């Protein structure tokens, strides 16, 4: 039996506005980059903001396919080999990141951003922080990593609640030497 609602008092099965960051950050996400420099990013990441990373020109999906299809583990030498095969990749990736910032900040604010000449470290730290606030995980976006449970009503746990290999006690109660004991 379904509940009947009226236009005056609707009951929503889905309320997308309940979790929107505009509620938490109504004026945008304030970011202090340096003592004399701060920025405001939109509370919600626009859907098309990630388009530069997904462009055919950058071809991250093709590169991801190469990594997945490579034999063995991907280490430094494999990454360097991949970069030599795609020599324009670093420049295209940096351009894509800048395009994302341009989309998030708007043209005027992005020009001010560029005028401050952010360092690579600032780009990395800012991007990591924004990813955490926005909750964007490209691995999950592409369906990589994480658990592969169905999440449906008929799903069941993939492992028992307890295992015999996991000790019930933890920390200092366990019988293992301290790291200082092995030094001397």
PDB file of C-alpha atoms in Angstrom:
ATOM      1  CA  UNK A   1       0.000   0.000   0.000  1.00  0.00           C
ATOM      2  CA  UNK A   2       1.458   3.379  -0.937  1.00  0.00           C
ATOM      3  CA  UNK A   3       0.937   6.550   1.018  1.00  0.00           C
ATOM      4  CA  UNK A   4      -1.097   9.159  -0.759  1.00  0.00           C
ATOM      5  CA  UNK A   5       0.253  12.685  -0.668  1.00  0.00           C
ATOM      6  CA  UNK A   6      -1.275  15.999  -1.493  1.00  0.00           C
ATOM      7  CA  UNK A   7       0.432  18.958  -3.131  1.00  0.00           C
ATOM      8  CA  UNK A   8       0.097  20.881   0.121  1.00  0.00           C
ATOM      9  CA  UNK A   9       1.966  18.262   2.192  1.00  0.00           C
ATOM     10  CA  UNK A  10       4.102  16.067  -0.080  1.00  0.00           C
ATOM     11  CA  UNK A  11       6.094  13.147   1.230  1.00  0.00           C
ATOM     12  CA  UNK A  12       9.176  12.667  -0.872  1.00  0.00           C
ATOM     13  CA  UNK A  13      10.725   9.294  -1.481  1.00  0.00           C
ATOM     14  CA  UNK A  14      13.880  11.098  -2.588  1.00  0.00           C
ATOM     15  CA  UNK A  15      14.957  14.530  -1.363  1.00  0.00           C
ATOM     16  CA  UNK A  16      18.136  15.569  -3.178  1.00  0.00           C
ATOM     17  CA  UNK A  17      18.240  18.922  -1.402  1.00  0.00           C
ATOM     18  CA  UNK A  18      18.683  17.287   2.010  1.00  0.00           C
ATOM     19  CA  UNK A  19      22.364  16.513   1.485  1.00  0.00           C
ATOM     20  CA  UNK A  20      23.359  19.483  -0.651  1.00  0.00           C
ATOM     21  CA  UNK A  21      26.418  21.369   0.512  1.00  0.00           C
ATOM     22  CA  UNK A  22      24.561  24.655   0.021  1.00  0.00           C
ATOM     23  CA  UNK A  23      22.961  23.896   3.370  1.00  0.00           C
ATOM     24  CA  UNK A  24      26.364  23.570   5.037  1.00  0.00           C
ATOM     25  CA  UNK A  25      28.155  26.186   2.898  1.00  0.00           C
ATOM     26  CA  UNK A  26      25.434  28.609   1.755  1.00  0.00           C
ATOM     27  CA  UNK A  27      27.947  31.179   0.447  1.00  0.00           C
ATOM     28  CA  UNK A  28      30.345  28.664  -1.093  1.00  0.00           C
ATOM     29  CA  UNK A  29      33.353  26.794   0.198  1.00  0.00           C
ATOM     30  CA  UNK A  30      35.851  29.283   1.633  1.00  0.00           C
ATOM     31  CA  UNK A  31      39.464  28.252   1.097  1.00  0.00           C
ATOM     32  CA  UNK A  32      42.446  29.999   2.638  1.00  0.00           C
ATOM     33  CA  UNK A  33      45.353  29.365   0.296  1.00  0.00           C
ATOM     34  CA  UNK A  34      47.863  31.753   1.854  1.00  0.00           C
ATOM     35  CA  UNK A  35      47.699  34.320   4.652  1.00  0.00           C
ATOM     36  CA  UNK A  36      46.752  37.053   2.203  1.00  0.00           C
ATOM     37  CA  UNK A  37      44.827  34.940  -0.328  1.00  0.00           C
ATOM     38  CA  UNK A  38      41.513  33.136  -0.065  1.00  0.00           C
ATOM     39  CA  UNK A  39      39.037  31.763  -2.582  1.00  0.00           C
ATOM     40  CA  UNK A  40      35.404  30.729  -2.715  1.00  0.00           C
ATOM     41  CA  UNK A  41      34.408  27.583  -4.558  1.00  0.00           C
ATOM     42  CA  UNK A  42      30.794  26.643  -5.290  1.00  0.00           C
ATOM     43  CA  UNK A  43      29.132  24.564  -2.589  1.00  0.00           C
ATOM     44  CA  UNK A  44      28.274  21.857  -5.140  1.00  0.00           C
ATOM     45  CA  UNK A  45      30.575  20.799  -7.951  1.00  0.00           C
ATOM     46  CA  UNK A  46      28.859  21.415 -11.293  1.00  0.00           C
ATOM     47  CA  UNK A  47      28.326  18.210 -13.270  1.00  0.00           C
ATOM     48  CA  UNK A  48      30.323  19.462 -16.237  1.00  0.00           C
ATOM     49  CA  UNK A  49      33.306  20.569 -14.129  1.00  0.00           C
ATOM     50  CA  UNK A  50      34.981  17.184 -14.610  1.00  0.00           C
ATOM     51  CA  UNK A  51      34.539  17.217 -18.402  1.00  0.00           C
ATOM     52  CA  UNK A  52      38.184  18.217 -18.976  1.00  0.00           C
ATOM     53  CA  UNK A  53      39.352  15.030 -17.234  1.00  0.00           C
ATOM     54  CA  UNK A  54      36.961  12.923 -19.270  1.00  0.00           C
ATOM     55  CA  UNK A  55      37.807  14.475 -22.638  1.00  0.00           C
ATOM     56  CA  UNK A  56      38.802  12.282 -25.553  1.00  0.00           C
ATOM     57  CA  UNK A  57      41.828  14.519 -26.060  1.00  0.00           C
ATOM     58  CA  UNK A  58      43.221  13.606 -22.622  1.00  0.00           C
ATOM     59  CA  UNK A  59      42.004   9.989 -22.954  1.00  0.00           C
ATOM     60  CA  UNK A  60      42.369   9.015 -19.301  1.00  0.00           C
ATOM     61  CA  UNK A  61      40.061   6.074 -19.903  1.00  0.00           C
ATOM     62  CA  UNK A  62      42.400   4.779 -22.625  1.00  0.00           C
ATOM     63  CA  UNK A  63      45.364   5.202 -20.297  1.00  0.00           C
ATOM     64  CA  UNK A  64      43.468   3.451 -17.545  1.00  0.00           C
ATOM     65  CA  UNK A  65      42.836   0.588 -19.970  1.00  0.00           C
ATOM     66  CA  UNK A  66      46.561   0.391 -20.704  1.00  0.00           C
ATOM     67  CA  UNK A  67      47.334   0.220 -16.991  1.00  0.00           C
ATOM     68  CA  UNK A  68      44.692  -2.456 -16.374  1.00  0.00           C
ATOM     69  CA  UNK A  69      45.867  -4.510 -19.355  1.00  0.00           C
ATOM     70  CA  UNK A  70      49.558  -4.215 -18.487  1.00  0.00           C
ATOM     71  CA  UNK A  71      51.256  -7.371 -17.323  1.00  0.00           C
ATOM     72  CA  UNK A  72      52.227  -7.431 -13.684  1.00  0.00           C
ATOM     73  CA  UNK A  73      52.212  -4.566 -11.229  1.00  0.00           C
ATOM     74  CA  UNK A  74      52.486  -0.984 -12.372  1.00  0.00           C
ATOM     75  CA  UNK A  75      55.564   0.635 -10.888  1.00  0.00           C
ATOM     76  CA  UNK A  76      57.649   3.703 -11.580  1.00  0.00           C
ATOM     77  CA  UNK A  77      59.269   2.295 -14.716  1.00  0.00           C
ATOM     78  CA  UNK A  78      55.869   1.361 -16.189  1.00  0.00           C
ATOM     79  CA  UNK A  79      54.529   4.860 -15.457  1.00  0.00           C
ATOM     80  CA  UNK A  80      57.596   6.445 -17.069  1.00  0.00           C
ATOM     81  CA  UNK A  81      57.192   4.161 -20.092  1.00  0.00           C
ATOM     82  CA  UNK A  82      53.513   5.158 -20.311  1.00  0.00           C
ATOM     83  CA  UNK A  83      54.477   8.845 -20.184  1.00  0.00           C
ATOM     84  CA  UNK A  84      57.025   8.381 -22.974  1.00  0.00           C
ATOM     85  CA  UNK A  85      54.379   6.682 -25.117  1.00  0.00           C
ATOM     86  CA  UNK A  86      52.031   9.619 -24.370  1.00  0.00           C
ATOM     87  CA  UNK A  87      54.486  12.522 -24.213  1.00  0.00           C
ATOM     88  CA  UNK A  88      51.769  15.196 -24.273  1.00  0.00           C
ATOM     89  CA  UNK A  89      49.906  13.665 -21.304  1.00  0.00           C
ATOM     90  CA  UNK A  90      51.447  15.780 -18.496  1.00  0.00           C
ATOM     91  CA  UNK A  91      50.732  19.043 -20.330  1.00  0.00           C
ATOM     92  CA  UNK A  92      47.195  17.927 -21.241  1.00  0.00           C
ATOM     93  CA  UNK A  93      46.531  16.828 -17.665  1.00  0.00           C
ATOM     94  CA  UNK A  94      47.696  20.156 -16.214  1.00  0.00           C
ATOM     95  CA  UNK A  95      45.547  21.989 -18.775  1.00  0.00           C
ATOM     96  CA  UNK A  96      42.560  19.849 -17.745  1.00  0.00           C
ATOM     97  CA  UNK A  97      43.124  20.644 -14.067  1.00  0.00           C
ATOM     98  CA  UNK A  98      43.293  24.357 -14.878  1.00  0.00           C
ATOM     99  CA  UNK A  99      40.085  24.070 -16.920  1.00  0.00           C
ATOM    100  CA  UNK A 100      38.390  22.459 -13.921  1.00  0.00           C
ATOM    101  CA  UNK A 101      39.499  25.329 -11.691  1.00  0.00           C
ATOM    102  CA  UNK A 102      38.285  27.821 -14.332  1.00  0.00           C
ATOM    103  CA  UNK A 103      34.884  26.088 -14.319  1.00  0.00           C
ATOM    104  CA  UNK A 104      34.671  26.098 -10.523  1.00  0.00           C
ATOM    105  CA  UNK A 105      35.895  29.650  -9.937  1.00  0.00           C
ATOM    106  CA  UNK A 106      34.561  31.454 -12.989  1.00  0.00           C
ATOM    107  CA  UNK A 107      36.721  33.354 -15.457  1.00  0.00           C
ATOM    108  CA  UNK A 108      37.485  36.468 -13.359  1.00  0.00           C
ATOM    109  CA  UNK A 109      38.286  34.580 -10.168  1.00  0.00           C
ATOM    110  CA  UNK A 110      40.389  32.068 -12.125  1.00  0.00           C
ATOM    111  CA  UNK A 111      42.429  34.896 -13.657  1.00  0.00           C
ATOM    112  CA  UNK A 112      43.056  36.180 -10.120  1.00  0.00           C
ATOM    113  CA  UNK A 113      43.960  32.620  -9.107  1.00  0.00           C
ATOM    114  CA  UNK A 114      46.532  32.417 -11.930  1.00  0.00           C
ATOM    115  CA  UNK A 115      47.913  35.859 -11.035  1.00  0.00           C
ATOM    116  CA  UNK A 116      48.851  34.460  -7.599  1.00  0.00           C
ATOM    117  CA  UNK A 117      50.996  31.870  -9.411  1.00  0.00           C
ATOM    118  CA  UNK A 118      50.013  28.854  -7.311  1.00  0.00           C
ATOM    119  CA  UNK A 119      52.728  26.267  -6.846  1.00  0.00           C
ATOM    120  CA  UNK A 120      52.349  22.627  -7.823  1.00  0.00           C
ATOM    121  CA  UNK A 121      52.124  21.807  -4.109  1.00  0.00           C
ATOM    122  CA  UNK A 122      49.287  24.302  -3.680  1.00  0.00           C
ATOM    123  CA  UNK A 123      47.444  22.768  -6.637  1.00  0.00           C
ATOM    124  CA  UNK A 124      47.902  19.287  -5.158  1.00  0.00           C
ATOM    125  CA  UNK A 125      46.880  20.260  -1.601  1.00  0.00           C
ATOM    126  CA  UNK A 126      43.922  22.320  -2.821  1.00  0.00           C
ATOM    127  CA  UNK A 127      42.744  19.589  -5.173  1.00  0.00           C
ATOM    128  CA  UNK A 128      42.977  16.927  -2.447  1.00  0.00           C
ATOM    129  CA  UNK A 129      41.065  19.141  -0.021  1.00  0.00           C
ATOM    130  CA  UNK A 130      38.360  19.935  -2.581  1.00  0.00           C
ATOM    131  CA  UNK A 131      38.020  16.251  -3.480  1.00  0.00           C
ATOM    132  CA  UNK A 132      37.451  15.507   0.216  1.00  0.00           C
ATOM    133  CA  UNK A 133      34.865  18.284   0.654  1.00  0.00           C
ATOM    134  CA  UNK A 134      33.050  17.550  -2.604  1.00  0.00           C
ATOM    135  CA  UNK A 135      33.204  13.814  -2.000  1.00  0.00           C
ATOM    136  CA  UNK A 136      34.364  13.163  -5.555  1.00  0.00           C
ATOM    137  CA  UNK A 137      36.338   9.953  -5.913  1.00  0.00           C
ATOM    138  CA  UNK A 138      37.357   9.350  -9.510  1.00  0.00           C
ATOM    139  CA  UNK A 139      38.053   5.695  -8.764  1.00  0.00           C
ATOM    140  CA  UNK A 140      34.476   5.233  -7.591  1.00  0.00           C
ATOM    141  CA  UNK A 141      33.234   7.444 -10.424  1.00  0.00           C
ATOM    142  CA  UNK A 142      34.832   5.030 -12.893  1.00  0.00           C
ATOM    143  CA  UNK A 143      33.732   1.977 -10.885  1.00  0.00           C
ATOM    144  CA  UNK A 144      37.238   1.109  -9.712  1.00  0.00           C
ATOM    145  CA  UNK A 145      38.339  -0.152  -6.323  1.00  0.00           C
ATOM    146  CA  UNK A 146      36.170  -0.351  -3.257  1.00  0.00           C
ATOM    147  CA  UNK A 147      33.803  -3.153  -2.485  1.00  0.00           C
ATOM    148  CA  UNK A 148      31.753  -4.780  -5.161  1.00  0.00           C
ATOM    149  CA  UNK A 149      28.662  -5.612  -3.157  1.00  0.00           C
ATOM    150  CA  UNK A 150      25.313  -5.435  -4.875  1.00  0.00           C
ATOM    151  CA  UNK A 151      23.814  -3.201  -2.217  1.00  0.00           C
ATOM    152  CA  UNK A 152      20.383  -4.611  -3.017  1.00  0.00           C
ATOM    153  CA  UNK A 153      17.790  -5.826  -0.566  1.00  0.00           C
ATOM    154  CA  UNK A 154      18.683  -9.466  -1.219  1.00  0.00           C
ATOM    155  CA  UNK A 155      22.441  -9.071  -0.784  1.00  0.00           C
ATOM    156  CA  UNK A 156      24.232 -10.933   1.951  1.00  0.00           C
ATOM    157  CA  UNK A 157      27.618 -10.437   3.625  1.00  0.00           C
ATOM    158  CA  UNK A 158      30.603 -11.686   1.654  1.00  0.00           C
ATOM    159  CA  UNK A 159      32.343 -12.961   4.785  1.00  0.00           C
ATOM    160  CA  UNK A 160      31.307 -14.143   8.228  1.00  0.00           C
ATOM    161  CA  UNK A 161      30.993 -11.648  11.081  1.00  0.00           C
ATOM    162  CA  UNK A 162      34.009 -13.090  12.846  1.00  0.00           C
ATOM    163  CA  UNK A 163      37.084 -14.996  11.798  1.00  0.00           C
ATOM    164  CA  UNK A 164      39.283 -17.291  13.786  1.00  0.00           C
ATOM    165  CA  UNK A 165      42.421 -15.462  12.674  1.00  0.00           C
ATOM    166  CA  UNK A 166      41.433 -12.149  14.241  1.00  0.00           C
ATOM    167  CA  UNK A 167      42.324 -11.889  17.942  1.00  0.00           C
ATOM    168  CA  UNK A 168      39.616 -10.556  20.208  1.00  0.00           C
ATOM    169  CA  UNK A 169      42.067  -8.400  22.162  1.00  0.00           C
ATOM    170  CA  UNK A 170      43.988  -5.588  20.623  1.00  0.00           C
ATOM    171  CA  UNK A 171      46.676  -3.085  21.456  1.00  0.00           C
ATOM    172  CA  UNK A 172      48.889  -3.608  24.517  1.00  0.00           C
ATOM    173  CA  UNK A 173      47.027  -6.768  25.601  1.00  0.00           C
ATOM    174  CA  UNK A 174      48.540  -8.797  22.772  1.00  0.00           C
ATOM    175  CA  UNK A 175      51.750 -10.727  23.203  1.00  0.00           C
ATOM    176  CA  UNK A 176      54.071  -9.053  20.745  1.00  0.00           C
ATOM    177  CA  UNK A 177      57.399  -7.365  21.384  1.00  0.00           C
ATOM    178  CA  UNK A 178      57.526  -3.586  21.425  1.00  0.00           C
ATOM    179  CA  UNK A 179      59.487  -2.004  18.620  1.00  0.00           C
ATOM    180  CA  UNK A 180      61.903  -0.750  21.309  1.00  0.00           C
ATOM    181  CA  UNK A 181      62.474  -4.341  22.524  1.00  0.00           C
ATOM    182  CA  UNK A 182      63.857  -5.441  19.166  1.00  0.00           C
ATOM    183  CA  UNK A 183      66.374  -2.588  19.025  1.00  0.00           C
ATOM    184  CA  UNK A 184      68.486  -3.657  21.827  1.00  0.00           C
TER     185      UNK A 184
END
